[in-house]
Amino acid sequence: MANPVGPTPIDLPALRRAPKVLLHDHLDGGLRPATVLELAADTGYENLPAATEPALAEWFRDAADSGSLVQYLETFEHTVGVMQTPEALARVARECAEDLAADGVVYAEVRFAPEQHLQGGLSLDEVMEAVLSGFASGESAAGVAGRPIVVRCLVTAMRHAARSREIAELAVRWRDRGAVGFDIAGAEAGFPPSRHLDAFEYMRDHSAPFTIHAGEAFGLPSIHEALAFCGCDRLGHGVRIVDDIEGVEPGAADFSAARLGRVAARVRDARIPLELCPSSNVQTGAVASLEQHPFDLLAQLRFRVTVNTDNRLMSDTSMSREMLKLVETFGYGWSDLQRFTINAMKSAFLPFDERLAIIDEQIKPGYAVLIG
Ligand SMILES: [Zn+2]
């Protein structure tokens, strides 16, 4: 149904109605502060840095604002600390699906590292079972609430550890039960993706897709390795691809003088999706400010850019808020937001026919109403 009064003004409530697709979101980075407190009480976790919900929410924000990826990653000690039982994992996964659906996300790939949830004696498969059952009950609850969502998971291996091959096998073992891909995450410096070649070879050997956190804290070499040696299907962040583009600066009025180096050209030519996370990229220091974020430069040069949250708790954000920040900074309209959303859906690790159905049945009709 066309909007008889023209485009809906873009604000937070309207953005929450827009269908959105999220490819880069960490399960252990998206807990509700109240849930962190309750799970800590339930499981006897005594190391929380604050005892009330507002104080805890503020602590996470401040720690994430420190400007260092290493300090940012320390916040996960506490969220991971309270996610060590099947009940806690299932609850966090269920609430994640419900929160994303309430924000208008229609498809999400949420990632987590099973190897970080074994302190209570669970096996890797038991962790998978708990999380996927939580996503399924969250999907059901969201459907009943009239906000249908499809949630799939990416199985992450930690890049400083030595379990990536085993985790890749886990991802393939669960691929028909909700796991759609594999990822490696954690501190980039000193841990190049090529350390995990056997895991990526295993994924390729099983025709299974994967993304790699690269080009965030560490520059162009990690993107080159992720593409050339590892053969990744998407780039987690990849924001530093801008280092291989000359002749223009982010924030310039005109990008027509841009000259792409070999790596940047390869990323654009092969339509390698960039999982950009605007707030998180600023908080970790990957870019200096939102105004300096190369999102718009990359979007205008027609790289396959996608909008993502990374860690909703630490960045105090949501898909709608990330989109609002981009609208306020770069002046985007609904057609731009629809393009970024379709970019993301095209890049999902879901089967092609299911991707197409979400684009045709949810995304396009949803934006048509808003565009008017
Ligand atoms: Zn991430």
Coordinates of C-alpha atoms and ligand atoms in Angstrom, one line a residue:
M1 CA 0.0 0.0 0.0
A2 CA 1.5 3.3 -1.1
N3 CA 1.8 6.1 1.5
P4 CA -0.6 8.8 0.3
V5 CA 1.3 11.6 2.0
G6 CA 4.8 10.8 0.6
P7 CA 7.8 9.4 2.5
T8 CA 7.5 8.8 6.2
P9 CA 10.0 11.1 8.1
I10 CA 13.0 9.1 9.2
D11 CA 13.1 8.9 13.0
L12 CA 13.7 6.1 15.5
P13 CA 10.0 4.8 15.7
A14 CA 9.9 4.7 11.8
L15 CA 13.2 3.0 11.6
R16 CA 12.0 0.4 14.0
R17 CA 9.2 -0.4 11.6
A18 CA 11.6 -0.8 8.7
P19 CA 12.6 -4.4 7.9
K20 CA 16.3 -4.8 8.8
V21 CA 18.9 -7.5 8.3
L22 CA 21.8 -8.0 10.7
L23 CA 24.9 -10.1 9.8
H24 CA 27.4 -9.1 12.5
D25 CA 26.1 -9.3 16.1
H26 CA 27.8 -11.1 19.0
L27 CA 25.6 -13.1 21.3
D28 CA 27.8 -12.3 24.3
G29 CA 27.8 -8.6 23.3
G30 CA 24.0 -8.2 23.3
L31 CA 22.8 -9.1 26.8
R32 CA 20.2 -7.0 28.6
P33 CA 22.0 -5.4 31.7
A34 CA 19.2 -6.7 33.9
T35 CA 19.8 -10.2 32.6
V36 CA 23.5 -10.0 33.3
L37 CA 22.7 -9.1 37.0
E38 CA 20.1 -11.9 37.3
L39 CA 22.3 -14.5 35.8
A40 CA 25.2 -13.5 38.0
A41 CA 23.0 -13.9 41.0
D42 CA 21.6 -17.3 39.8
T43 CA 25.0 -18.7 38.9
G44 CA 27.1 -17.3 41.8
Y45 CA 29.2 -15.1 39.5
E46 CA 30.8 -12.5 41.9
N47 CA 33.0 -10.4 39.7
L48 CA 30.5 -7.9 38.2
P49 CA 31.9 -4.3 38.3
A50 CA 28.5 -2.8 39.3
A51 CA 25.5 -3.9 41.3
T52 CA 22.6 -2.0 39.8
E53 CA 21.2 -2.0 36.2
P54 CA 21.9 1.6 35.3
A55 CA 25.4 1.4 36.9
L56 CA 26.2 -1.8 35.0
A57 CA 24.9 -0.4 31.7
E58 CA 27.1 2.7 32.2
W59 CA 30.1 0.6 33.1
F60 CA 29.8 -1.4 29.8
R61 CA 29.5 1.8 27.8
D62 CA 32.4 3.5 29.4
A63 CA 34.7 0.4 29.0
A64 CA 33.7 0.2 25.3
D65 CA 34.4 3.9 24.9
S66 CA 38.0 3.6 26.0
G67 CA 39.3 3.6 22.4
S68 CA 41.2 0.3 22.6
L69 CA 40.1 -3.0 21.1
V70 CA 41.9 -4.9 23.8
Q71 CA 40.0 -3.0 26.6
Y72 CA 36.8 -3.3 24.7
L73 CA 37.3 -7.1 24.5
E74 CA 37.7 -7.2 28.4
T75 CA 34.0 -6.4 28.8
F76 CA 33.2 -9.8 27.5
E77 CA 34.8 -11.5 30.5
H78 CA 31.7 -10.6 32.4
T79 CA 29.1 -11.5 29.9
V80 CA 30.8 -14.8 29.1
G81 CA 31.2 -15.3 32.8
V82 CA 27.4 -15.5 33.3
M83 CA 26.8 -17.6 30.2
Q84 CA 28.1 -21.0 31.4
T85 CA 24.9 -23.1 31.9
P86 CA 22.4 -24.4 29.4
E87 CA 19.7 -22.3 31.0
A88 CA 21.7 -19.1 30.9
L89 CA 22.7 -19.7 27.2
A90 CA 19.2 -20.4 26.2
R91 CA 17.8 -17.4 28.0
V92 CA 20.4 -15.0 26.4
A93 CA 19.7 -16.5 23.0
R94 CA 15.9 -16.2 23.4
E95 CA 16.1 -12.6 24.6
C96 CA 18.5 -11.8 21.7
A97 CA 16.0 -13.0 19.2
E98 CA 13.1 -11.1 20.9
D99 CA 15.1 -7.9 21.2
L100 CA 16.1 -8.0 17.5
A101 CA 12.6 -8.7 16.4
A102 CA 11.2 -5.9 18.5
D103 CA 13.6 -3.6 16.8
G104 CA 12.3 -4.7 13.4
V105 CA 15.1 -7.1 12.4
V106 CA 13.6 -9.7 10.1
Y107 CA 16.8 -11.8 9.6
A108 CA 19.8 -12.1 11.8
E109 CA 23.0 -14.1 11.9
V110 CA 24.2 -14.0 15.5
R111 CA 27.7 -15.3 16.3
F112 CA 29.2 -16.7 19.4
A113 CA 32.3 -18.8 20.4
P114 CA 31.2 -22.1 21.9
E115 CA 34.7 -22.7 23.3
Q116 CA 34.1 -19.8 25.7
H117 CA 31.2 -21.4 27.4
L118 CA 32.7 -24.6 28.7
Q119 CA 33.6 -23.5 32.2
G120 CA 30.5 -25.2 33.7
G121 CA 31.4 -28.5 32.2
L122 CA 29.3 -28.3 29.0
S123 CA 30.5 -29.9 25.8
L124 CA 30.7 -27.9 22.6
D125 CA 27.6 -29.7 21.3
E126 CA 25.7 -29.0 24.5
V127 CA 26.5 -25.3 24.1
M128 CA 25.2 -25.3 20.5
E129 CA 22.0 -27.1 21.6
A130 CA 21.3 -24.6 24.3
V131 CA 21.9 -21.5 22.1
L132 CA 19.9 -22.8 19.2
S133 CA 17.0 -23.9 21.4
G134 CA 17.0 -20.3 22.8
F135 CA 16.9 -18.8 19.3
A136 CA 14.0 -21.1 18.3
S137 CA 11.9 -20.1 21.3
G138 CA 12.7 -16.4 20.7
E139 CA 11.6 -16.8 17.1
S140 CA 8.3 -18.4 18.3
A141 CA 7.7 -15.6 20.8
A142 CA 8.5 -12.9 18.3
G143 CA 6.1 -14.6 15.8
V144 CA 3.3 -14.6 18.4
A145 CA 4.0 -10.9 19.1
G146 CA 3.6 -10.1 15.4
R147 CA 7.3 -9.4 14.7
P148 CA 8.5 -12.5 12.8
I149 CA 12.2 -13.0 12.6
V150 CA 14.6 -15.7 11.4
V151 CA 17.7 -16.1 13.5
R152 CA 20.6 -18.3 12.4
C153 CA 24.0 -18.6 14.1
L154 CA 27.6 -18.3 13.0
V155 CA 30.0 -20.4 15.0
T156 CA 33.1 -18.4 16.0
A157 CA 36.6 -19.6 16.9
M158 CA 38.8 -17.4 19.0
R159 CA 41.9 -16.4 17.0
H160 CA 44.3 -16.5 19.9
A161 CA 43.3 -20.1 20.7
A162 CA 44.2 -23.3 18.8
R163 CA 40.8 -24.9 18.5
S164 CA 39.6 -23.4 15.2
R165 CA 39.6 -26.7 13.2
E166 CA 37.5 -28.3 15.9
I167 CA 35.1 -25.4 15.9
A168 CA 34.9 -25.5 12.1
E169 CA 33.9 -29.2 12.4
L170 CA 31.3 -28.2 15.0
A171 CA 29.8 -25.6 12.6
V172 CA 29.5 -28.1 9.8
R173 CA 28.1 -30.7 12.2
W174 CA 25.3 -28.2 13.1
R175 CA 24.7 -26.7 9.7
D176 CA 21.3 -28.3 9.1
R177 CA 20.1 -27.3 12.6
G178 CA 20.6 -23.5 12.5
A179 CA 24.4 -22.9 12.1
V180 CA 24.9 -21.3 8.7
G181 CA 28.6 -20.4 8.9
F182 CA 31.9 -20.0 10.7
D183 CA 34.0 -17.0 11.8
I184 CA 37.1 -16.2 13.7
A185 CA 37.2 -13.3 16.2
G186 CA 39.3 -11.7 18.9
A187 CA 42.4 -9.5 19.0
E188 CA 43.8 -9.1 15.5
A189 CA 47.3 -7.9 16.1
G190 CA 49.7 -10.8 16.4
F191 CA 47.0 -13.4 15.4
P192 CA 46.7 -13.3 11.6
P193 CA 43.9 -15.3 10.0
S194 CA 46.4 -17.4 8.2
R195 CA 47.2 -19.2 11.5
H196 CA 43.8 -20.9 11.1
L197 CA 44.2 -22.2 7.5
D198 CA 43.2 -25.8 8.4
A199 CA 39.9 -24.6 9.7
F200 CA 39.2 -22.6 6.5
E201 CA 40.3 -25.5 4.3
Y202 CA 37.9 -27.7 6.2
M203 CA 35.0 -25.2 5.6
R204 CA 35.8 -24.9 1.9
D205 CA 36.2 -28.7 1.6
H206 CA 32.6 -29.0 3.0
S207 CA 31.2 -26.2 0.7
A208 CA 30.4 -24.2 3.9
P209 CA 30.8 -20.4 4.0
F210 CA 32.7 -18.3 6.5
T211 CA 33.5 -14.7 7.4
I212 CA 36.6 -13.4 9.1
H213 CA 37.1 -10.5 11.5
A214 CA 39.7 -8.6 9.5
G215 CA 40.7 -5.0 8.8
E216 CA 39.4 -3.6 12.1
A217 CA 42.3 -3.0 14.5
F218 CA 44.9 -4.3 12.0
G219 CA 45.1 -2.9 8.6
L220 CA 45.1 -4.0 5.0
P221 CA 47.4 -7.0 5.4
S222 CA 44.7 -8.8 7.5
I223 CA 42.1 -8.2 4.8
H224 CA 44.5 -9.4 2.1
E225 CA 45.2 -12.6 4.1
A226 CA 41.5 -13.2 4.8
L227 CA 40.8 -13.1 1.1
A228 CA 43.9 -14.4 -0.6
F229 CA 45.0 -17.2 1.8
C230 CA 41.8 -18.0 3.7
G231 CA 39.2 -17.5 1.0
C232 CA 36.5 -15.9 3.1
D233 CA 33.1 -15.2 1.8
R234 CA 32.6 -11.9 3.8
L235 CA 34.7 -9.5 5.8
G236 CA 33.9 -8.9 9.4
H237 CA 34.3 -5.1 9.5
G238 CA 36.9 -4.8 6.7
V239 CA 36.7 -1.0 7.4
R240 CA 40.5 -0.5 6.7
I241 CA 40.0 -1.4 3.1
V242 CA 39.9 2.4 2.8
D243 CA 43.7 2.2 3.2
D244 CA 43.8 0.9 -0.3
I245 CA 41.8 3.7 -1.8
E246 CA 43.7 6.8 -2.9
G247 CA 42.7 10.2 -4.1
V248 CA 39.8 10.9 -1.7
E249 CA 39.2 11.3 2.0
P250 CA 36.1 10.1 4.0
G251 CA 33.9 13.1 4.4
A252 CA 34.8 14.6 1.0
A253 CA 32.0 16.0 -1.1
D254 CA 33.0 14.1 -4.3
F255 CA 34.5 10.7 -4.5
S256 CA 34.9 10.5 -8.3
A257 CA 38.7 10.9 -8.1
A258 CA 39.0 7.6 -6.0
R259 CA 41.7 5.2 -7.2
L260 CA 41.4 1.6 -6.0
G261 CA 44.4 -0.5 -5.2
R262 CA 44.4 -4.2 -6.1
V263 CA 42.9 -5.4 -2.8
A264 CA 40.1 -2.8 -2.8
A265 CA 39.4 -3.5 -6.4
R266 CA 39.2 -7.2 -5.7
V267 CA 36.8 -6.7 -2.8
R268 CA 34.5 -4.5 -5.0
D269 CA 34.7 -6.6 -8.1
A270 CA 34.0 -9.8 -6.3
R271 CA 31.1 -8.2 -4.4
I272 CA 32.8 -9.2 -1.1
P273 CA 30.3 -8.0 1.6
L274 CA 31.7 -5.6 4.3
E275 CA 30.1 -6.1 7.7
L276 CA 30.5 -2.5 8.8
C277 CA 29.6 -1.6 12.4
P278 CA 29.6 2.2 12.7
S279 CA 29.5 2.7 16.5
S280 CA 31.8 -0.2 17.3
N281 CA 34.3 0.9 14.6
V282 CA 34.5 4.3 16.4
Q283 CA 34.7 2.8 19.9
T284 CA 37.5 0.5 19.0
G285 CA 39.5 3.2 17.4
A286 CA 39.3 1.6 13.9
V287 CA 38.0 5.0 12.7
A288 CA 38.4 8.4 14.5
S289 CA 34.7 9.5 14.4
L290 CA 31.4 8.7 12.7
E291 CA 32.0 11.7 10.4
Q292 CA 35.4 10.2 9.4
H293 CA 33.9 6.7 8.9
P294 CA 34.4 5.5 5.4
F295 CA 30.9 4.0 5.2
D296 CA 29.7 6.7 2.9
L297 CA 32.8 6.6 0.7
L298 CA 32.5 2.9 0.4
A299 CA 28.7 3.1 -0.3
Q300 CA 29.1 5.7 -3.0
L301 CA 31.9 3.7 -4.6
R302 CA 29.3 0.8 -4.6
F303 CA 31.2 -1.6 -2.4
R304 CA 28.7 -4.1 -0.9
V305 CA 28.3 -2.3 2.4
T306 CA 26.1 -3.6 5.2
V307 CA 25.0 -2.0 8.5
N308 CA 25.6 -4.0 11.7
T309 CA 25.6 -3.6 15.5
D310 CA 28.5 -5.8 16.6
N311 CA 27.8 -5.5 20.3
R312 CA 24.5 -3.9 21.3
L313 CA 25.2 -3.9 25.0
M314 CA 28.7 -2.4 24.9
S315 CA 27.7 0.2 22.2
D316 CA 24.3 0.8 23.8
T317 CA 22.9 0.4 20.3
S318 CA 20.4 -1.4 18.0
M319 CA 20.0 -1.7 14.2
S320 CA 17.6 1.2 14.2
R321 CA 20.0 3.4 16.1
E322 CA 22.9 2.5 13.8
M323 CA 20.8 3.4 10.8
L324 CA 19.7 6.7 12.5
K325 CA 23.3 7.6 13.1
L326 CA 24.1 7.0 9.4
V327 CA 21.1 9.1 8.4
E328 CA 22.1 11.9 10.6
T329 CA 25.7 11.8 9.5
F330 CA 25.4 11.2 5.8
G331 CA 21.9 12.3 5.0
Y332 CA 20.6 8.9 3.8
G333 CA 17.0 8.3 2.8
W334 CA 14.8 5.2 2.8
S335 CA 16.0 4.1 -0.6
D336 CA 19.6 4.1 0.7
L337 CA 18.6 2.1 3.8
Q338 CA 16.7 -0.4 1.6
R339 CA 19.8 -0.8 -0.6
F340 CA 22.0 -1.5 2.5
T341 CA 19.4 -4.0 3.8
I342 CA 19.1 -5.8 0.5
N343 CA 22.9 -5.9 0.3
A344 CA 22.9 -7.7 3.7
M345 CA 20.2 -10.1 2.7
K346 CA 22.0 -11.0 -0.6
S347 CA 25.1 -11.6 1.5
A348 CA 23.5 -13.8 4.1
F349 CA 24.6 -17.4 4.5
L350 CA 21.0 -18.6 4.2
P351 CA 20.1 -20.6 1.1
F352 CA 19.4 -18.5 -2.0
D353 CA 15.7 -19.2 -2.3
E354 CA 15.1 -18.2 1.3
R355 CA 17.1 -15.0 0.9
L356 CA 15.1 -14.1 -2.1
A357 CA 11.8 -14.7 -0.3
I358 CA 12.7 -12.4 2.5
I359 CA 13.8 -9.7 0.0
D360 CA 10.6 -10.0 -2.0
E361 CA 8.1 -10.7 0.7
Q362 CA 9.4 -8.5 3.6
I363 CA 12.1 -6.1 2.7
K364 CA 10.7 -4.5 -0.5
P365 CA 7.1 -4.2 0.7
G366 CA 8.3 -2.9 4.0
Y367 CA 10.3 -0.1 2.5
A368 CA 7.7 0.6 -0.2
V369 CA 5.3 1.7 2.6
L370 CA 7.9 4.0 4.2
I371 CA 9.1 5.5 0.8
G372 CA 5.5 6.3 0.0
Ligands
ZN1 ZN 32.6 -8.5 15.8

